[in-house]
XYZ file of N, CA and C in Angstrom:
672
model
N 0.835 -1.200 0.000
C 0.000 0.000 0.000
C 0.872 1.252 0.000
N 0.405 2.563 -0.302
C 1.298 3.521 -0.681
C 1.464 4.122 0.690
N 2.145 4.467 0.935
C 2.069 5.921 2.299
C 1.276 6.451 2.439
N 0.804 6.953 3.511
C -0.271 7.492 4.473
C 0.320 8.997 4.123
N 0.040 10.296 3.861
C 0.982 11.282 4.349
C -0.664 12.143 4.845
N -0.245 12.454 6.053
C -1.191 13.483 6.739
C -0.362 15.041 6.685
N -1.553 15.949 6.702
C -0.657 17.202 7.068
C -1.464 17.722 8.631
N -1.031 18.051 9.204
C -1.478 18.531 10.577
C -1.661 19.870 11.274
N -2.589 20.451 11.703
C -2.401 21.657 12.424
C -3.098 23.001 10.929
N -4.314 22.542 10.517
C -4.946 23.161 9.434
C -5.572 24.022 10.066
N -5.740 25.543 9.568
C -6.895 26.449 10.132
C -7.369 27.754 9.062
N -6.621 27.060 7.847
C -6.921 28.629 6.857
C -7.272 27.412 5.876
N -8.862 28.147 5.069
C -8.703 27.728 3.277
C -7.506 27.290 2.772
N -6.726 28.547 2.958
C -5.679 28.370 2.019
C -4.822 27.293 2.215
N -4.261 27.028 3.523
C -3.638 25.758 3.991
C -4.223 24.465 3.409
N -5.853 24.318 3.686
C -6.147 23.295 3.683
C -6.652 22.888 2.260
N -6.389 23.738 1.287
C -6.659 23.644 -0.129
C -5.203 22.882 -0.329
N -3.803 23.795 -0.021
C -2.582 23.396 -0.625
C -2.166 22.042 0.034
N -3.156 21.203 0.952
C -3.074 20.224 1.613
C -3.464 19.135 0.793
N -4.803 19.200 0.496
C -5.234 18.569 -0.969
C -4.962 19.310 -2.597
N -4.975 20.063 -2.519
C -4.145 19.871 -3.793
C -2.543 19.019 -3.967
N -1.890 18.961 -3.244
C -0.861 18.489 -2.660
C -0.552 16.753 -3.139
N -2.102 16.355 -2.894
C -2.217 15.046 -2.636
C -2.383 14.486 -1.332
N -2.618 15.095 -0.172
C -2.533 14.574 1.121
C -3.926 13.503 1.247
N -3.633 12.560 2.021
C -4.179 11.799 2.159
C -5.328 12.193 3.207
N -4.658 12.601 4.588
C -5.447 13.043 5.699
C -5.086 14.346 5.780
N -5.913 15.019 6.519
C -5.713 16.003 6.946
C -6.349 16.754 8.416
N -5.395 17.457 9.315
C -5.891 17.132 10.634
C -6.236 18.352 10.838
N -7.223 18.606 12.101
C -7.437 19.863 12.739
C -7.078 19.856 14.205
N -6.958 20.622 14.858
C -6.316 20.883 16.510
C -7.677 21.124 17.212
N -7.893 20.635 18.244
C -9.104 21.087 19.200
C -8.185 20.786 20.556
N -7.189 21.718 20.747
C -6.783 21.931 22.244
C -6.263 23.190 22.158
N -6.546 24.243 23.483
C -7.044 25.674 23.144
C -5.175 26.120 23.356
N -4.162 25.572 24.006
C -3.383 25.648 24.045
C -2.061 25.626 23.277
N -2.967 25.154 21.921
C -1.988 24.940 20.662
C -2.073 26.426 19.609
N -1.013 26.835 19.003
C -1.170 27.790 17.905
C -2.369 27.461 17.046
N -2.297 26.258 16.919
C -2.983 25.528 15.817
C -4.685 25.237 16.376
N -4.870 25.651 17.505
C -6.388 25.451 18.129
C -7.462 25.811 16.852
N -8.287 25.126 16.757
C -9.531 25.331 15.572
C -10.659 25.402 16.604
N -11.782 26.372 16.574
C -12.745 26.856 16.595
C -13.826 25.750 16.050
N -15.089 25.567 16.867
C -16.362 24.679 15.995
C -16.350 24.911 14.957
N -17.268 26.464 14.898
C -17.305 27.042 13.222
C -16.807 27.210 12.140
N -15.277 27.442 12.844
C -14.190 27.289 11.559
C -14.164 25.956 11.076
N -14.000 24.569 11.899
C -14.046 23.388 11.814
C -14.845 23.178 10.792
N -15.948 23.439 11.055
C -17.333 23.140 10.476
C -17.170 23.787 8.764
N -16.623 24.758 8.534
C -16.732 25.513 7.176
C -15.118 24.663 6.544
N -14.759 24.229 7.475
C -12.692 23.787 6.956
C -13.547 22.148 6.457
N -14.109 21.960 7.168
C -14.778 20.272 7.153
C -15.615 20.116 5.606
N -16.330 20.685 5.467
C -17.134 21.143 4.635
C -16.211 21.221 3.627
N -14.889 21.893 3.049
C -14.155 22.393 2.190
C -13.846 20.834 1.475
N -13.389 20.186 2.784
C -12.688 19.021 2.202
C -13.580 18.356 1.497
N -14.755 18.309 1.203
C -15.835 17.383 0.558
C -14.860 16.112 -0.477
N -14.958 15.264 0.890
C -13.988 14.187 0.666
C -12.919 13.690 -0.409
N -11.927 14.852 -0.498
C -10.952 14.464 -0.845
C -9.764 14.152 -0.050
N -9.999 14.013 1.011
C -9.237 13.484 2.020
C -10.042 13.536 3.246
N -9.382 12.417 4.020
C -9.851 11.467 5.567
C -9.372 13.278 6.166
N -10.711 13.228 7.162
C -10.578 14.346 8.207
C -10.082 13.326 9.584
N -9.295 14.272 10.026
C -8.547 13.349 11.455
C -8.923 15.050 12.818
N -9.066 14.183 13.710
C -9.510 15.045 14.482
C -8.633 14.991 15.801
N -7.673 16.391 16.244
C -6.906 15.921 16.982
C -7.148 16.411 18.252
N -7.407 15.497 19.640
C -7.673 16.299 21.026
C -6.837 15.687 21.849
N -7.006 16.326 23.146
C -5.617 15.944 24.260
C -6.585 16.028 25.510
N -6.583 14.668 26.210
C -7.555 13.821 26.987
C -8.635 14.968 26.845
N -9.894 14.991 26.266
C -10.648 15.726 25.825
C -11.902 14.341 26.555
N -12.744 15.554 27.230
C -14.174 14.679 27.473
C -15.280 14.431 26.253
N -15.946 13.395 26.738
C -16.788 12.507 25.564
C -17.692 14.069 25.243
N -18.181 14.760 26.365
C -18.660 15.967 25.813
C -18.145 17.155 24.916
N -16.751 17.121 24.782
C -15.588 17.936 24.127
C -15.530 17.185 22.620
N -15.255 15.714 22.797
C -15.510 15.313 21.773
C -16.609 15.153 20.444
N -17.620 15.382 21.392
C -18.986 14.948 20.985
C -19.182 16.563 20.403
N -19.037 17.353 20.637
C -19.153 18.527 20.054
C -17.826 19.236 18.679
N -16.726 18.272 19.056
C -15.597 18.174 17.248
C -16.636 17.339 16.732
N -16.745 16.266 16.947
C -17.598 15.379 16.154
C -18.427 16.313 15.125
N -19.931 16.502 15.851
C -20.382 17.151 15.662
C -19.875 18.209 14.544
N -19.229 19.305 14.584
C -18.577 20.402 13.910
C -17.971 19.275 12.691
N -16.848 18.925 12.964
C -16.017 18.487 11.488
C -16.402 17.394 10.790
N -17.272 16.204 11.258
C -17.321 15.466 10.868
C -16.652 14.389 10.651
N -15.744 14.431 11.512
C -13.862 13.531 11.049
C -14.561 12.027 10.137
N -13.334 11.632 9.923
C -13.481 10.108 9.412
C -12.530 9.347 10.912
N -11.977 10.027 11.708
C -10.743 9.362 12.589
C -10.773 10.709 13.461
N -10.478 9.665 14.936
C -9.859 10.479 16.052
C -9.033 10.230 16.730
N -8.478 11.097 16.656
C -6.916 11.512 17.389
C -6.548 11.610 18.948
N -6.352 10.548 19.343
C -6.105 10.833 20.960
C -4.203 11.320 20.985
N -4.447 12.190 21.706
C -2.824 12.881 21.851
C -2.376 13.235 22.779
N -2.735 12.802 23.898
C -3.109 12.953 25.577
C -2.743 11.729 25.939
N -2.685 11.308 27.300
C -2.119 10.599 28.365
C -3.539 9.417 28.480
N -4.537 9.564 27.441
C -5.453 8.551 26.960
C -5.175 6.676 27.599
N -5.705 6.348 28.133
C -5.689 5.201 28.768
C -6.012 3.918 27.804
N -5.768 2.495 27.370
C -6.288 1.960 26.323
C -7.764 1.693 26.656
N -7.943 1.815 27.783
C -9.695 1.488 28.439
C -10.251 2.458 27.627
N -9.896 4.093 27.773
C -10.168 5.110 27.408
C -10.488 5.109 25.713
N -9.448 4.686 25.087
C -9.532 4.229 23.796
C -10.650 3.549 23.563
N -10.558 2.697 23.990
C -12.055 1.475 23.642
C -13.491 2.280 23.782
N -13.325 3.052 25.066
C -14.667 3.748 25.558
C -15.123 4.759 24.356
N -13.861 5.545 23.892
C -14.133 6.691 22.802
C -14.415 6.025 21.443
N -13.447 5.492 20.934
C -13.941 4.246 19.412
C -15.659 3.498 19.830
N -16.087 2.886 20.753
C -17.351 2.558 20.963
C -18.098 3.523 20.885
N -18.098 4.715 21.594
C -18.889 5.944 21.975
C -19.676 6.417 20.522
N -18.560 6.713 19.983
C -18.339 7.770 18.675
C -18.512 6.780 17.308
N -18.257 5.502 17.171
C -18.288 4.866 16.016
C -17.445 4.990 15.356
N -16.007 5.666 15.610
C -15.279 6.317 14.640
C -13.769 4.956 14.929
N -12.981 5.308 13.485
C -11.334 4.789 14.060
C -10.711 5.813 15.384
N -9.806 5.219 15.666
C -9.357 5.964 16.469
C -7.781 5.649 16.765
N -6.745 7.055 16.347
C -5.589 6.808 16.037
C -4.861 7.314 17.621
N -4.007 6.336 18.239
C -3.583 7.193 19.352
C -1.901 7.085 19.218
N -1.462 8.405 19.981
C -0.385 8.937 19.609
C 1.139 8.599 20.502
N 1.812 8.259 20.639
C 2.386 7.806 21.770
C 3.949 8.306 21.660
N 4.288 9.255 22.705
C 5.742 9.842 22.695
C 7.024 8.955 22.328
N 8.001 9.374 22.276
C 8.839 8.205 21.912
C 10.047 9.031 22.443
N 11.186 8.298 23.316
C 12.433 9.090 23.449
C 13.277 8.124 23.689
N 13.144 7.362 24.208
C 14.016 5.833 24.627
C 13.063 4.643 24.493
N 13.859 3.619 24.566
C 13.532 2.140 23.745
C 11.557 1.968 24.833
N 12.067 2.172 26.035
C 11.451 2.016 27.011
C 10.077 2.422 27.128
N 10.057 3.430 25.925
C 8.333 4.345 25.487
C 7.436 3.529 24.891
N 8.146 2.552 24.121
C 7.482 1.274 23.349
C 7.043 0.306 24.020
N 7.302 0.117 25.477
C 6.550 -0.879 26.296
C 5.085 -1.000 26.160
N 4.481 0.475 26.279
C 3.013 0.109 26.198
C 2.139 0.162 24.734
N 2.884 -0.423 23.071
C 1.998 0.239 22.490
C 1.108 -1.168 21.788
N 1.841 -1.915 22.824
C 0.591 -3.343 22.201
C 0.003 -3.540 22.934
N -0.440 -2.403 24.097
C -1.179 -2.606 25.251
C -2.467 -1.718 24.629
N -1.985 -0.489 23.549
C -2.485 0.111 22.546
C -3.224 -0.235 21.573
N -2.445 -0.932 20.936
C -2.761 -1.424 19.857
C -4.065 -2.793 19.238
N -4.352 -3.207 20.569
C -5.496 -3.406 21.154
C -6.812 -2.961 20.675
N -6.645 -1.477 20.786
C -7.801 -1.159 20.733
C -7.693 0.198 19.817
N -6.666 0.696 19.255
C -6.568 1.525 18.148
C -6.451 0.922 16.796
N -6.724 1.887 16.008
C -6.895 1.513 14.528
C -5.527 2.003 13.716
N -4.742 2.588 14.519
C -3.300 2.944 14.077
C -2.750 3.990 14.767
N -1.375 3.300 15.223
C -0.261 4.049 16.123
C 0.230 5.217 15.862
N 0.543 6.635 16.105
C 1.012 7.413 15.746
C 2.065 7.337 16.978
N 3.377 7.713 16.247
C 5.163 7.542 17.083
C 4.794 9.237 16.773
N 4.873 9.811 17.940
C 5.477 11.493 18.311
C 6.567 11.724 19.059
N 7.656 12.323 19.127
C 8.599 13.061 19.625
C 8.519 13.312 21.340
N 8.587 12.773 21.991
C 8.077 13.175 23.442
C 8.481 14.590 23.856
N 7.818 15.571 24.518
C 7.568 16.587 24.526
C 8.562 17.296 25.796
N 9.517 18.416 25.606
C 10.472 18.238 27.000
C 9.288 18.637 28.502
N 9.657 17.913 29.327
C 9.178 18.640 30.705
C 8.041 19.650 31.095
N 8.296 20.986 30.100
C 8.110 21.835 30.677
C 7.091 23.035 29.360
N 7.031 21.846 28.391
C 5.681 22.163 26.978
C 4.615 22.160 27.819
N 3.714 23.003 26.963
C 2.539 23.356 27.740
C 1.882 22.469 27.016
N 2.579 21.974 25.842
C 1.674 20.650 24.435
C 2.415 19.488 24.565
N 1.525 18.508 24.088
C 1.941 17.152 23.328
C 3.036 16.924 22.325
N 2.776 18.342 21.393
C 3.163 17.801 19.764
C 2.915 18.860 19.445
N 3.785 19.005 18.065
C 3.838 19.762 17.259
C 4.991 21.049 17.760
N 5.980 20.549 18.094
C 6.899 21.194 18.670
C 8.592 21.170 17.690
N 8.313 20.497 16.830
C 9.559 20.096 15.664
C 10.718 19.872 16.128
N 9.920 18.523 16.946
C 11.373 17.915 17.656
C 11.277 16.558 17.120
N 12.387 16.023 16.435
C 12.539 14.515 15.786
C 12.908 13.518 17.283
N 13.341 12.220 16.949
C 13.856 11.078 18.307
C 14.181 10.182 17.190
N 14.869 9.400 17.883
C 15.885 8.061 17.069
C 14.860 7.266 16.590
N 15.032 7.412 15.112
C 13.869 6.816 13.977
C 14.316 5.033 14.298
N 15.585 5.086 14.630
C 16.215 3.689 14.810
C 15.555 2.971 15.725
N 14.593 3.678 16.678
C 13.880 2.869 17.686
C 12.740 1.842 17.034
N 12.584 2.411 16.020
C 10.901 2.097 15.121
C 11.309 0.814 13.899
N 12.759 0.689 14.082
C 13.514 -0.943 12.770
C 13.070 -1.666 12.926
N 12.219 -2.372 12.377
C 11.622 -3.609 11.928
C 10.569 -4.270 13.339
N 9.669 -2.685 13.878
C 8.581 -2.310 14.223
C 7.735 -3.434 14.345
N 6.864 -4.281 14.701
C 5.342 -4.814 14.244
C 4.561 -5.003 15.364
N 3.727 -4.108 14.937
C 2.501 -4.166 16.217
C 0.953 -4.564 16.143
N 1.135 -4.904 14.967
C -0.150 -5.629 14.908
C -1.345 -4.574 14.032
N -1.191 -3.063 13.984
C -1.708 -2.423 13.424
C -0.678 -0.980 12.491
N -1.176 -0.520 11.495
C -0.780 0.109 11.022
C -0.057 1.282 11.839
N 0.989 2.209 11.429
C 1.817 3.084 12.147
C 2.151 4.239 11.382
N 1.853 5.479 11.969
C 2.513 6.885 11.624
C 3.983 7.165 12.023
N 4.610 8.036 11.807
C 5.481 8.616 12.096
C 5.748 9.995 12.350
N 5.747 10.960 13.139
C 5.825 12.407 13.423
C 6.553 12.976 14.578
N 6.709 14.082 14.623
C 7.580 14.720 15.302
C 8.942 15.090 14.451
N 8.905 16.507 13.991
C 10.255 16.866 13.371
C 10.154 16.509 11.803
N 9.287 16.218 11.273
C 9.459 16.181 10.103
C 9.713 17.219 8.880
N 10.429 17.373 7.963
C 10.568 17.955 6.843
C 10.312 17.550 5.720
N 10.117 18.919 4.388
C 11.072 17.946 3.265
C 12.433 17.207 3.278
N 12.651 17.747 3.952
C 14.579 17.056 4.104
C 15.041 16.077 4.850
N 14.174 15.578 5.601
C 14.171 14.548 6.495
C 13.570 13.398 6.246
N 12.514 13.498 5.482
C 11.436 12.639 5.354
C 11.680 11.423 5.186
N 12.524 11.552 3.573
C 13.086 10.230 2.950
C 13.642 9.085 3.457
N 14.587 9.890 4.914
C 15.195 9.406 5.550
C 14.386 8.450 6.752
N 13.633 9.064 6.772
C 12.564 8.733 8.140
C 11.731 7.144 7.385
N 11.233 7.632 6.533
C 10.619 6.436 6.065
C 11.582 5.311 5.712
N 12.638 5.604 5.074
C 13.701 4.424 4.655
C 14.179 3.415 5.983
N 14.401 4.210 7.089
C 14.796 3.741 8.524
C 13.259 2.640 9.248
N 11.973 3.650 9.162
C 11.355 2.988 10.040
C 9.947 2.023 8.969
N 10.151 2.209 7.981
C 9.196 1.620 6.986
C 7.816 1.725 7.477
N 7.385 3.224 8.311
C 6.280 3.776 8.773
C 5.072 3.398 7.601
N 3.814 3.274 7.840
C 2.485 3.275 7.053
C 2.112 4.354 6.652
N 2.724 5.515 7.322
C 2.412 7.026 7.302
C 3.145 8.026 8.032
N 3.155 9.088 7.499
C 3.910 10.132 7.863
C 2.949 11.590 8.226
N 3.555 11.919 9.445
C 2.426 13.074 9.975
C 3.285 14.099 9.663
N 2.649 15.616 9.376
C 3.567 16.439 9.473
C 3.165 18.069 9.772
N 3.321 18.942 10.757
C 2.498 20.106 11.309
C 3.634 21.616 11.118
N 4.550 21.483 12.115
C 5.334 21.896 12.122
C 6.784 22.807 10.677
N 6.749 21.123 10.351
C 7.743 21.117 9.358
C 7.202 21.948 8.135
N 5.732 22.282 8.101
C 5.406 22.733 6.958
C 5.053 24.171 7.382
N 5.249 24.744 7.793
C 5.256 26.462 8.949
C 6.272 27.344 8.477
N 5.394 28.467 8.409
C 6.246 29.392 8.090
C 6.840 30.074 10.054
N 5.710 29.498 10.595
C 5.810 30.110 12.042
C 4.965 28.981 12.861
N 4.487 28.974 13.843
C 3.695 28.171 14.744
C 2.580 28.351 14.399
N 1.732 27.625 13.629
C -0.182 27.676 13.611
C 0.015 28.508 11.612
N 1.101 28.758 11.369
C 1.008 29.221 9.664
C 1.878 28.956 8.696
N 0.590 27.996 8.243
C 0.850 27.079 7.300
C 1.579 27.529 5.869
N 2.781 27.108 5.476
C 3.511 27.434 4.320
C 3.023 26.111 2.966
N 2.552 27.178 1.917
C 1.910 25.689 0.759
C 3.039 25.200 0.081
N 3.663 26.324 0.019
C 4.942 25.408 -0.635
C 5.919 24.417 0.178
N 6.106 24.489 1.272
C 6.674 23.571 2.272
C 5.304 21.969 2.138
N 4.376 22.528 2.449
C 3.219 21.229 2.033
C 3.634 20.750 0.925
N 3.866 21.369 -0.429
C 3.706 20.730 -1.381
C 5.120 20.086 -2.059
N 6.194 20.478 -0.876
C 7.547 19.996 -1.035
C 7.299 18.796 -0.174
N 7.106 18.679 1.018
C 6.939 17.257 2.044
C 5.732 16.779 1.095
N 4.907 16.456 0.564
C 4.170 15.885 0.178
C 5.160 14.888 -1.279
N 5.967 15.794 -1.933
C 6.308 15.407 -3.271
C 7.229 14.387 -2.902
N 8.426 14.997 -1.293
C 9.368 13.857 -0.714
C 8.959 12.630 -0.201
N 7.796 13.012 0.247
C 7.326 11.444 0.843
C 6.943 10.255 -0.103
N 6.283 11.112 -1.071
C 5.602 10.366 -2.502
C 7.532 9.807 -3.232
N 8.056 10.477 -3.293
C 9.333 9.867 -3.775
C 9.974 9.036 -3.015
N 10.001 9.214 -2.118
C 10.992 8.475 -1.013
C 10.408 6.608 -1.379
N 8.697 7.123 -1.190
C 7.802 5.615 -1.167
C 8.103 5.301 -2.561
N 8.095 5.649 -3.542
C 8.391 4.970 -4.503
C 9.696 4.307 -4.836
N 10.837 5.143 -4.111
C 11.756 4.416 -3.826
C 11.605 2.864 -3.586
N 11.345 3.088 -2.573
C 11.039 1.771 -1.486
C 10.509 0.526 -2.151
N 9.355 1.421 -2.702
C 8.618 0.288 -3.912
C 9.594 -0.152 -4.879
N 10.181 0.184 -5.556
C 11.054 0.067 -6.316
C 12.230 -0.882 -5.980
N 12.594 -0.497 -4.947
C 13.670 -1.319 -3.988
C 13.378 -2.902 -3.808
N 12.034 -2.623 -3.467
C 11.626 -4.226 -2.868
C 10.850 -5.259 -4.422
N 10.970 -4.124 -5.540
C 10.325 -5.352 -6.307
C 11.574 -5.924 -7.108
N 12.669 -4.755 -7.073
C 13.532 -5.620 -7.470
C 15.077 -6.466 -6.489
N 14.102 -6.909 -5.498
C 15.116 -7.836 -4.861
C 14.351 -8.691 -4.455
């Protein structure tokens, strides 16, 4: 199957046009008020609307109540939700039942030792997202454009499909996927002209690297 490439942290037309035009597969919105990238119901609701399914809406919150949720729902319509919070796998199960929806949860990564719990995860998500663990003293999860040793993620298997994020670029990308043979690649940050503003040409450069990199790969493996 080809690569997953999400773009993350959408809040203008314009972003979320050069997201799909791009080719992006998913595309995410922020519902935690603490992020640059925080989205509004209404905006949600008119950004949701835009996408008239040319790409999976992903919906991203940080331990957010079934009532918090139930009101993104509501507004964007996602196809997938995003747990990006300290989310429990009980918690997981409760929200995927609740809502009817997939549900992708996100899990820090800094040493070998972060990977203990993600088949405790994997359980009950519909696909792993690997993030950058966040230093100490972030007021966020993610979206902070900090990479971690892709080498942790070599020859990976957890039973369900897997993202990759934290720190991504055009310039990195290739690299990232060649190392961890991710299902998908997230990317928020890397495509910023600043925190919460979105650059189309940076989208439409990480979009073109990832699409190359995977064809690489493809290429690689049919002829050996």
């Amino acid at each position: 199957m080809p690569i997953l490439i999400k773009i993350c942290g959408l809040r203008t037309p314009e972003a979320l046009d050069a997201a799909l035009d791009a080719g992006a597969d998913m595309v995410g919105f922020v519902f935690f008020p603490p992020s640059p990238r925080h989205l509004g119901y209404e905006a949600a609701k008119l950004l949701g609307e835009r996408v008239n399914g040319r790409a999976k809406k992903v919906a991203l919150s940080v331990d957010a109540t079934d009532a918090e949720i139930g009101q993104v729902v509501a507004a964007l319509k996602p196809d997938m939700l995003q747990l990006h919070g300290r989310e429990t796998p009980e918690r997981l199960a409760t929200v995927r039942s609740r809502f009817g929806l997939p549900v992708m949860k996100a899990i820090p990564v800094e040493q070998r030792a972060d990977l203990s719990p993600v088949r405790q995860y994997a359980q009950f998500a519909d696909r792993i997202l690997f993030d950058a663990r966040a230093p100490r003293d972030a007021t966020r999860p993610g979206g902070l454009g900090k990479t971690f040793d892709w080498r942790l993620l070599e020859n990976l298997a957890i039973g369900v499909p897997f993202m990759l994020s934290g720190g991504l670029d055009a310039q990195n990308v290739a690299e990232a996927i060649a190392i961890t043979r991710a299902d998908g690649v997230d990317v928020s940050s890397g495509v910023e002209r600043a925190a919460g503003d979105k650059d189309p040409d940076k989208i439409r450069e990480f979009v073109q690297a990832a699409r190359a990199a995977d064809d690489k790969l493809a290429a690689q493996k049919r002829s050996a």
